[in-house]
mmCIF file of C-alpha atoms in Angstrom:
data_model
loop_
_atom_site.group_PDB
_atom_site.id
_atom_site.type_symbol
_atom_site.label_atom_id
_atom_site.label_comp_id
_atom_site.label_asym_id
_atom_site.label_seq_id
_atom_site.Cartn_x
_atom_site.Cartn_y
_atom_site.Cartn_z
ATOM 1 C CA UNK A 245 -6.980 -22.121 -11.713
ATOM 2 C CA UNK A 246 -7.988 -18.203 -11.475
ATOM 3 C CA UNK A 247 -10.551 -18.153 -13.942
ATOM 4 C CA UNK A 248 -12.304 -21.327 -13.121
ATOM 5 C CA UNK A 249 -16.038 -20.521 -11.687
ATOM 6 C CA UNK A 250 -15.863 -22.058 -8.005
ATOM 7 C CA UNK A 251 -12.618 -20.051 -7.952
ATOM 8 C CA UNK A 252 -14.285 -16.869 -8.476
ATOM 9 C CA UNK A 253 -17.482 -17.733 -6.575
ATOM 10 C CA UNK A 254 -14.381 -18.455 -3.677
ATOM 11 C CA UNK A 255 -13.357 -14.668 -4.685
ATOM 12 C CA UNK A 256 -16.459 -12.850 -4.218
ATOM 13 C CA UNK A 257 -17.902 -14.612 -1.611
ATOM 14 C CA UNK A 258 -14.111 -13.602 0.432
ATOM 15 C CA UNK A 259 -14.542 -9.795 -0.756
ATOM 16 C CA UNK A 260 -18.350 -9.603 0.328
ATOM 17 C CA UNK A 261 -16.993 -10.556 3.764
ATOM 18 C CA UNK A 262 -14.064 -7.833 3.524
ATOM 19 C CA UNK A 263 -16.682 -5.280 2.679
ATOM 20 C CA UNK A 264 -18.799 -6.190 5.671
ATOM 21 C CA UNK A 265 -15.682 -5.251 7.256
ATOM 22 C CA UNK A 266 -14.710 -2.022 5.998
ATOM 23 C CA UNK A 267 -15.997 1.562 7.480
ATOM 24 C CA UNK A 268 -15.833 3.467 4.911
ATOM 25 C CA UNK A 269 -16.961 2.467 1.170
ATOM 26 C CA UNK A 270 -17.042 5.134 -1.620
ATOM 27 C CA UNK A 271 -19.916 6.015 -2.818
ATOM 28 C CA UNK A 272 -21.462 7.255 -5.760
ATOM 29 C CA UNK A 273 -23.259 10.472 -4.704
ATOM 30 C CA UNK A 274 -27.225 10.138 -4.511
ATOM 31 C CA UNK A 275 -27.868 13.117 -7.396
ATOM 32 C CA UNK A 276 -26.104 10.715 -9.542
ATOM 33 C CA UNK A 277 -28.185 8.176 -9.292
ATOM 34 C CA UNK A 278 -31.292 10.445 -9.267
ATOM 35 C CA UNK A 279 -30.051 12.014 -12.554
ATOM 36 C CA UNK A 280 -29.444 8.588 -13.979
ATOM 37 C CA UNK A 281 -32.973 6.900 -12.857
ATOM 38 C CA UNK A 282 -34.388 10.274 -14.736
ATOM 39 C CA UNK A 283 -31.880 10.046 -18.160
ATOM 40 C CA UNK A 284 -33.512 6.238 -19.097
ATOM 41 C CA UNK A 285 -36.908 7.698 -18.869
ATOM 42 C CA UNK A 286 -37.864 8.529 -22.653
ATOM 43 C CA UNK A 287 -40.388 11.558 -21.094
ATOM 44 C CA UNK A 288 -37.836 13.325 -19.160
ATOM 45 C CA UNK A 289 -37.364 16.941 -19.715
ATOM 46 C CA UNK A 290 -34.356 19.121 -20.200
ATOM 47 C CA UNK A 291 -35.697 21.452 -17.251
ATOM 48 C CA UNK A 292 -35.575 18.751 -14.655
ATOM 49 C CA UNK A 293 -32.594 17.190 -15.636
ATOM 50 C CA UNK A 294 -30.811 21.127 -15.470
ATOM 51 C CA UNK A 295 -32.312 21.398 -11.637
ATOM 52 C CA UNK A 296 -31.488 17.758 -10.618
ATOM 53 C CA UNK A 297 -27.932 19.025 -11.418
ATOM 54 C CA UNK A 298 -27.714 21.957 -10.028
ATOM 55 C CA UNK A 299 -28.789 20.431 -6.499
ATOM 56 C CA UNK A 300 -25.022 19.547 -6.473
ATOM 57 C CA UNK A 301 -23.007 22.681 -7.205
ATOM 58 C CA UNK A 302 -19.235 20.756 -7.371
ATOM 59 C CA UNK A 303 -20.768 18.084 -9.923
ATOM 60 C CA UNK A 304 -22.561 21.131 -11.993
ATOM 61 C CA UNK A 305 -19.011 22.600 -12.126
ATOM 62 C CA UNK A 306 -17.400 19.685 -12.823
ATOM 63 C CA UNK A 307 -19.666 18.830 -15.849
ATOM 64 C CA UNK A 308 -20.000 22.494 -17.435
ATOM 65 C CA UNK A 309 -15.332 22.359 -17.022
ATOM 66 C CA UNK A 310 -15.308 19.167 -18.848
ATOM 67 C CA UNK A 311 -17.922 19.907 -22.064
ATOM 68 C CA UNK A 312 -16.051 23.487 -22.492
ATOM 69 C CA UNK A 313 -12.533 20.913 -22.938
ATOM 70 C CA UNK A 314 -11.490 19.406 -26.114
ATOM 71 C CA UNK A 315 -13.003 15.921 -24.609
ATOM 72 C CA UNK A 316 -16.201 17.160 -26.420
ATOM 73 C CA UNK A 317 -15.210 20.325 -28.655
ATOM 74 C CA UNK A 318 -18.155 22.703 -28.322
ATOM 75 C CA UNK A 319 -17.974 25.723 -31.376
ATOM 76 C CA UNK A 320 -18.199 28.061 -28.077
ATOM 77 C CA UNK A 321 -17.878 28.797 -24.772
ATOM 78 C CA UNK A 322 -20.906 26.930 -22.813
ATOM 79 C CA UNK A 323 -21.279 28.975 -19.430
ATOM 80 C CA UNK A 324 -24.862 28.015 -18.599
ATOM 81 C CA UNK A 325 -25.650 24.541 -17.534
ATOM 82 C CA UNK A 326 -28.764 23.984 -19.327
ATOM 83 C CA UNK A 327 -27.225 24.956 -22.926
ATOM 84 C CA UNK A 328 -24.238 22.840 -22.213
ATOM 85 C CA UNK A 329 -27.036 19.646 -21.511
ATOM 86 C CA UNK A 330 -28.928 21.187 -24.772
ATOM 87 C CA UNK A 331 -24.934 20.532 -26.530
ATOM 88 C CA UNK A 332 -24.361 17.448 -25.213
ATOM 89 C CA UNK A 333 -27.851 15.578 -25.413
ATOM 90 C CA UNK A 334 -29.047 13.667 -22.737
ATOM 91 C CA UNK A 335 -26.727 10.498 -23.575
ATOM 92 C CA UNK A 336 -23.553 11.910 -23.509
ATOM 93 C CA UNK A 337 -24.615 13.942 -20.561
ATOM 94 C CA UNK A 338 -24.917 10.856 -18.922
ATOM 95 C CA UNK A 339 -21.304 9.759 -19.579
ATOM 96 C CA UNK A 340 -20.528 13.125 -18.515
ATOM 97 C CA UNK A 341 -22.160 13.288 -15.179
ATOM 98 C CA UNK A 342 -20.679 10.003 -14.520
ATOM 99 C CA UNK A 343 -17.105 10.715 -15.639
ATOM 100 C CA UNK A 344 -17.056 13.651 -12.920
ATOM 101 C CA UNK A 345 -18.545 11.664 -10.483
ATOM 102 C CA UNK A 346 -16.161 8.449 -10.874
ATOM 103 C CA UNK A 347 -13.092 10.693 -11.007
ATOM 104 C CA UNK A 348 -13.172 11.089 -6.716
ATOM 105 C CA UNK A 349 -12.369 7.472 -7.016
ATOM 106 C CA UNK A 350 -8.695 8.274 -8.341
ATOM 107 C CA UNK A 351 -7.812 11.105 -6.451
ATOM 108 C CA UNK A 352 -6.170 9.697 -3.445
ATOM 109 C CA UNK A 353 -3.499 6.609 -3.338
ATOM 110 C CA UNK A 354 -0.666 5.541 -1.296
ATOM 111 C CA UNK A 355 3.163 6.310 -1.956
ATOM 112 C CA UNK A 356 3.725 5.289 -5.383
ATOM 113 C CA UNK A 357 -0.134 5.172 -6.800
ATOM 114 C CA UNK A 358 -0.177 7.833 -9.563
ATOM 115 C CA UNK A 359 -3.637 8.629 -9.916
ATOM 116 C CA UNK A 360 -3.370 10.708 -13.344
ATOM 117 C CA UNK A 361 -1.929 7.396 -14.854
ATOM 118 C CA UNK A 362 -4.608 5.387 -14.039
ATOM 119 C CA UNK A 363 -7.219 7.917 -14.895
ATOM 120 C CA UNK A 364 -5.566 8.406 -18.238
ATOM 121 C CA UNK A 365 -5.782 5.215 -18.988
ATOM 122 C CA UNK A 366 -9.448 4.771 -17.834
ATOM 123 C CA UNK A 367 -10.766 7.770 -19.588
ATOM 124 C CA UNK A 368 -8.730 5.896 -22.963
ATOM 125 C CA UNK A 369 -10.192 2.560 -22.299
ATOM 126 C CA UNK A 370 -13.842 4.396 -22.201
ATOM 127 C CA UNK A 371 -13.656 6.479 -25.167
ATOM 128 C CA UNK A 372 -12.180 3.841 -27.143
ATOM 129 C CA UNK A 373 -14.321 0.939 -25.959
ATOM 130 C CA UNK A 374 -17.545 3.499 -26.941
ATOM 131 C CA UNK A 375 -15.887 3.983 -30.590
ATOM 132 C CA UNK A 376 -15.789 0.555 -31.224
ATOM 133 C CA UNK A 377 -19.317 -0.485 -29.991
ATOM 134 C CA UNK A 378 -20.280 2.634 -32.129
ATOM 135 C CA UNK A 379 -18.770 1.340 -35.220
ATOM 136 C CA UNK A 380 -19.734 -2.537 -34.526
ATOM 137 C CA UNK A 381 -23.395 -1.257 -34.142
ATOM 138 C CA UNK A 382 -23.161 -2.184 -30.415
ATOM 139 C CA UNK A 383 -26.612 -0.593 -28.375
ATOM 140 C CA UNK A 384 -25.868 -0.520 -24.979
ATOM 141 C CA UNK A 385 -23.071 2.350 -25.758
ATOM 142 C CA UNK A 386 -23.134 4.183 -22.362
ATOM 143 C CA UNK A 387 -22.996 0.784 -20.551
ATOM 144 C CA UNK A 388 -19.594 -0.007 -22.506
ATOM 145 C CA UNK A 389 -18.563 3.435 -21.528
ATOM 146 C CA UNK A 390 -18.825 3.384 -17.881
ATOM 147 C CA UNK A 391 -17.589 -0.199 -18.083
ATOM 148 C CA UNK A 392 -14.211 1.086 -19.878
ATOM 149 C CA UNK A 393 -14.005 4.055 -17.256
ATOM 150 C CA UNK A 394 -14.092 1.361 -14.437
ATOM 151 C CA UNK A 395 -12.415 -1.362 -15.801
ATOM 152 C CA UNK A 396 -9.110 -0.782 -13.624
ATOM 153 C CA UNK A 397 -11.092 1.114 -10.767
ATOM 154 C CA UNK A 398 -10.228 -2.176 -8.889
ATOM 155 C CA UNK A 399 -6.516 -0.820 -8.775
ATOM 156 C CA UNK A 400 -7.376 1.853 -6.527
ATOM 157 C CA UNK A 401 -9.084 -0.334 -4.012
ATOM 158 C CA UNK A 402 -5.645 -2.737 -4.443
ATOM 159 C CA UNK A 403 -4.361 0.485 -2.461
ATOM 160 C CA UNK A 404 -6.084 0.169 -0.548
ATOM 161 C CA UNK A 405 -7.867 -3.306 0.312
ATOM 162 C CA UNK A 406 -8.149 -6.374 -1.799
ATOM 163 C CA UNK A 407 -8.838 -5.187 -5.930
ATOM 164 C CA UNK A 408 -11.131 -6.366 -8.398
ATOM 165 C CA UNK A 409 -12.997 -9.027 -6.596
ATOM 166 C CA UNK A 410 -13.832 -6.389 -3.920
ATOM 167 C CA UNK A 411 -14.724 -3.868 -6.178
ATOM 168 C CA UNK A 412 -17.164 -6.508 -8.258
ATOM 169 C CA UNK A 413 -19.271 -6.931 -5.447
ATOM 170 C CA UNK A 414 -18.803 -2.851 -4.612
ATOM 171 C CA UNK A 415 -20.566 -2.220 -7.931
ATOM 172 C CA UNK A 416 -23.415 -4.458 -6.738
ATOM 173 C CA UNK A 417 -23.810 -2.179 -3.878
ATOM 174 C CA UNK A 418 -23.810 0.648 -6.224
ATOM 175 C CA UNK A 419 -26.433 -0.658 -8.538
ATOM 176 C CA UNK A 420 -24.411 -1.066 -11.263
ATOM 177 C CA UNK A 421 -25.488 -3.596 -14.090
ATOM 178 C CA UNK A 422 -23.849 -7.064 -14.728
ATOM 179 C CA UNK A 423 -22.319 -6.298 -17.506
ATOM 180 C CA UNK A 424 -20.168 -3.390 -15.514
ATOM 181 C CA UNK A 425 -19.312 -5.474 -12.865
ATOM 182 C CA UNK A 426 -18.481 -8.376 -15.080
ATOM 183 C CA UNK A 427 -16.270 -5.985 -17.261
ATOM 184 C CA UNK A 428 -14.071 -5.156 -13.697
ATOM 185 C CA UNK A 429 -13.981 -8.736 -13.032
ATOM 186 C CA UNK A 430 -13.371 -10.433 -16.581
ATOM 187 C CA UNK A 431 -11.583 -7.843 -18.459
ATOM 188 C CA UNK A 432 -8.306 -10.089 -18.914
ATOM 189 C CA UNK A 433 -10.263 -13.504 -18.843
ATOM 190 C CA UNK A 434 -12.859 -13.490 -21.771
ATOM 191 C CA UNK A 435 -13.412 -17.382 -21.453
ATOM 192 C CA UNK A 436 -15.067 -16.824 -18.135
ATOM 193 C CA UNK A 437 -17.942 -14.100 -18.972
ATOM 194 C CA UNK A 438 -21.172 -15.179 -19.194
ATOM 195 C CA UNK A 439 -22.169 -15.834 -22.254
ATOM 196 C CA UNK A 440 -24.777 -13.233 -23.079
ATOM 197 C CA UNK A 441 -22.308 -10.402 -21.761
ATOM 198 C CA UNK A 442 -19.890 -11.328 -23.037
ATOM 199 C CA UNK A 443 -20.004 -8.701 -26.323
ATOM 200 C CA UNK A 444 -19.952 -5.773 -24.023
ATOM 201 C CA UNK A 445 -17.070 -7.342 -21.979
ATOM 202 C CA UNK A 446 -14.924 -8.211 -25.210
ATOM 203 C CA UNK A 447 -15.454 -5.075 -26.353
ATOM 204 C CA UNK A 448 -13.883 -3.057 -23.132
ATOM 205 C CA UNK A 449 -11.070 -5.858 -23.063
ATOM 206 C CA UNK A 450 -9.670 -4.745 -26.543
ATOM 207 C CA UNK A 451 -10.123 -0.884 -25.736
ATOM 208 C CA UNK A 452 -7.464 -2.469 -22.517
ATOM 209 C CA UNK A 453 -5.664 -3.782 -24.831
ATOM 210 C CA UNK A 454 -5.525 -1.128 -27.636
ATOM 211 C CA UNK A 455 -4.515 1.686 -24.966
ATOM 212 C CA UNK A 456 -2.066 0.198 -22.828
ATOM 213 C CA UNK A 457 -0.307 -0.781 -26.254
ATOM 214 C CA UNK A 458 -0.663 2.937 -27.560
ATOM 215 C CA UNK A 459 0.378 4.283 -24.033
ATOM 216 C CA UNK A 460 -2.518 5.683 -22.617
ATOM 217 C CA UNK A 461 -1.512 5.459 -19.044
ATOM 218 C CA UNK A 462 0.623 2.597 -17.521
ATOM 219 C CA UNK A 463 3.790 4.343 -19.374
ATOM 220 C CA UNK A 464 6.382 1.747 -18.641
ATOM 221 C CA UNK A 465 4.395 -0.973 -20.591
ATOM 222 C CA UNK A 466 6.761 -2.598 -23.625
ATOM 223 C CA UNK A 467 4.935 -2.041 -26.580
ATOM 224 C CA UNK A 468 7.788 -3.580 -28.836
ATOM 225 C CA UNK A 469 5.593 -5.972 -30.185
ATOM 226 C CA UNK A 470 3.411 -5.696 -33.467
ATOM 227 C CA UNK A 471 0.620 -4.145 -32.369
ATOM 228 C CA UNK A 472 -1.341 -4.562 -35.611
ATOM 229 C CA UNK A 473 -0.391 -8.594 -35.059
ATOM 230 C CA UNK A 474 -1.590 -8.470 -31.401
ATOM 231 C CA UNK A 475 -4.626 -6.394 -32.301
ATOM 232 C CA UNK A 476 -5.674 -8.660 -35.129
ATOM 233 C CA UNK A 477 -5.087 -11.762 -32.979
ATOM 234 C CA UNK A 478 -7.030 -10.968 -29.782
ATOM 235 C CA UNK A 479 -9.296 -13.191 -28.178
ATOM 236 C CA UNK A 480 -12.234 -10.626 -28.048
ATOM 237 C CA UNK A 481 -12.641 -10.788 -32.245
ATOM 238 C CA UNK A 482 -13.799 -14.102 -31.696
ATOM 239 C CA UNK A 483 -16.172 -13.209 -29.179
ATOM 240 C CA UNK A 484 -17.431 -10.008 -31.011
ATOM 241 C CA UNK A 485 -17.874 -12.292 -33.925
ATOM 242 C CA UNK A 486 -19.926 -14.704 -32.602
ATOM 243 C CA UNK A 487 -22.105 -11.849 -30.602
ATOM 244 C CA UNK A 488 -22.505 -8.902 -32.972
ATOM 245 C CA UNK A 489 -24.295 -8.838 -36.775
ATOM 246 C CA UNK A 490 -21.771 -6.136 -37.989
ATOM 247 C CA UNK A 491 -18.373 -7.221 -40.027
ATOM 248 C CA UNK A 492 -15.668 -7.638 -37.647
ATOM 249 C CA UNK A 493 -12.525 -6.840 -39.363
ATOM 250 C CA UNK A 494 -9.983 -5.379 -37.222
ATOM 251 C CA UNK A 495 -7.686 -3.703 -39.674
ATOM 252 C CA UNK A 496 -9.881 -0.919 -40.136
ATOM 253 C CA UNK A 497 -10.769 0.030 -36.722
ATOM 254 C CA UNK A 498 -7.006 -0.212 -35.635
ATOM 255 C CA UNK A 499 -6.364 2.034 -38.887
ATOM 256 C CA UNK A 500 -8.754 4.417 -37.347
ATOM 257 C CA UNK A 501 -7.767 4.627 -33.628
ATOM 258 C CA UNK A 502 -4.598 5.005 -34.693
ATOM 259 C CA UNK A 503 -5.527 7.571 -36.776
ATOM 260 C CA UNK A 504 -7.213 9.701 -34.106
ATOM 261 C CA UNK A 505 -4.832 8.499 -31.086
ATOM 262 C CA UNK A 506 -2.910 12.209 -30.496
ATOM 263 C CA UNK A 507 -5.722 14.161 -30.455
ATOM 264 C CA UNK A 508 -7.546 11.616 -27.797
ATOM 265 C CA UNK A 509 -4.520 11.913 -25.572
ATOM 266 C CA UNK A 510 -4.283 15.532 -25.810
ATOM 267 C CA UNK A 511 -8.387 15.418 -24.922
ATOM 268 C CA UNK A 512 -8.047 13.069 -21.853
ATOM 269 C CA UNK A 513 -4.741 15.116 -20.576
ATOM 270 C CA UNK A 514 -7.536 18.084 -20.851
ATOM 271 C CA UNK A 515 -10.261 16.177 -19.664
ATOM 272 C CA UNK A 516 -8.239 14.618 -16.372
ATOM 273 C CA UNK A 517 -7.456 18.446 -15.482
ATOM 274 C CA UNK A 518 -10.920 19.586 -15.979
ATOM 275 C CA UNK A 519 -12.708 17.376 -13.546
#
């Protein structure tokens, strides 16, 4: 069966291989992960995180295009770096930095591979995925970010090589934690994730779930069904439930993305054409 564990030990040891094989393996650039090692220490300043940035012009660009878009709705025009940090806060600059970094990911494909789809649809998955950790009283709300915005990053490497399973053991190589990697490689099989990922996993499955029903990308789904019937019914509830202290009642949070859905489109169109 797919989602037994010797089958995906079989999986990952066969992708390692392939990667030993492969010339050229994207990379996340080496600012990003400077800026990151400095954003989780609580003594950082603002200063250091502005010139860290601004060591890589096309990234400072990148991040001052995409807080000036509706994705985060400043009251003005932000045209110096360090106020737009000072705007965002160090948190959401991190989701920031890392959304304009990940986006080189989707920009090439083969015949067929329509990039702005699957970035639509990752950007959806991320936002959402944060909302509902947010509301759930979830922590580790960046990590359920950057696991929504790579979710489906395994579809560009299908492209190209061999998918998810490859791109698991690519987010080892780029130091990315387990619960990341284990939201690439588990997203549509709950019952496998460990156990003590599992919340952060569920919780990137239903954002899937949520904006592939609600169009986000991946346009010729069906979505004939009853979403509020699908929505109540799915598998991560149960996980969330037995993983998370707040009420998990999913009327009210599908009441809610629904209720905020247009404008979140309209802000990831923005954002996609920003970065």
């Amino acid at each position: 069966m797919e989602g037994t564990p010797q089958n995906i030990f079989d999986r990952l040891n066969a992708a390692r291989t392939l990667m030993a094989e492969v010339d050229e393996l994207p990379t996340v650039p080496a600012v990003v992960l400077r800026i990151a090692g400095k954003l989780d220490d609580p003594d950082v300043s603002i200063d250091e995180i502005t010139d860290l940035l601004l060591q890589d012009q096309v990234l400072t660009t990148r991040v001052l295009r995409l807080v000036n878009s509706s994705f985060y709705c400043p009251l003005k025009h932000l045209d110096e770096l360090r106020e737009a940090i000072i705007y965002l806060g160090l948190d959401h600059l991190k989701e920031a930095v890392f959304t304009c970094a990940v986006v080189d990911l989707f920009k090439t494909g083969k015949e067929g591979f329509s990039r702005s789809l699957l970035w639509t649809h990752a950007l959806g998955v991320a936002k959402v995925a944060k909302i509902i950790a947010e509301r759930l009283g979830y922590p580790e709300t960046f990590n359920v970010y950057l696991a929504g915005l790579l979710h489906d990053v395994g579809a560009v490497f299908l492209n190209f090589f061999r998918g998810k399973d490859f791109l698991s053991s690519l987010g080892c190589r780029w130091h990315l934690q387990d619960g990341i990697t284990d939201a690439i490689l588990y997203h549509h099989n709950l019952d496998a994730v460990p156990p003590e990922r599992a919340a952060g996993v569920a919780l990137v499955s239903l954002a899937d779930w949520f904006c592939t029903r609600r169009k986000l990308g991946y346009e010729e789904i069906d979505d004939s069904g009853n979403i509020r019937e699908g929505w109540e019914a799915h598998r991560a509830w149960e996980v969330l439930r037995a993983r998370v202290a707040a009420p998990c009642e999913p009327g009210p949070h599908l009441d809610e993305l629904n209720g905020i859905i247009a404008g979140l489109r309209a802000a990831i169109l923005e954002g996609l054409y920003m970065v």
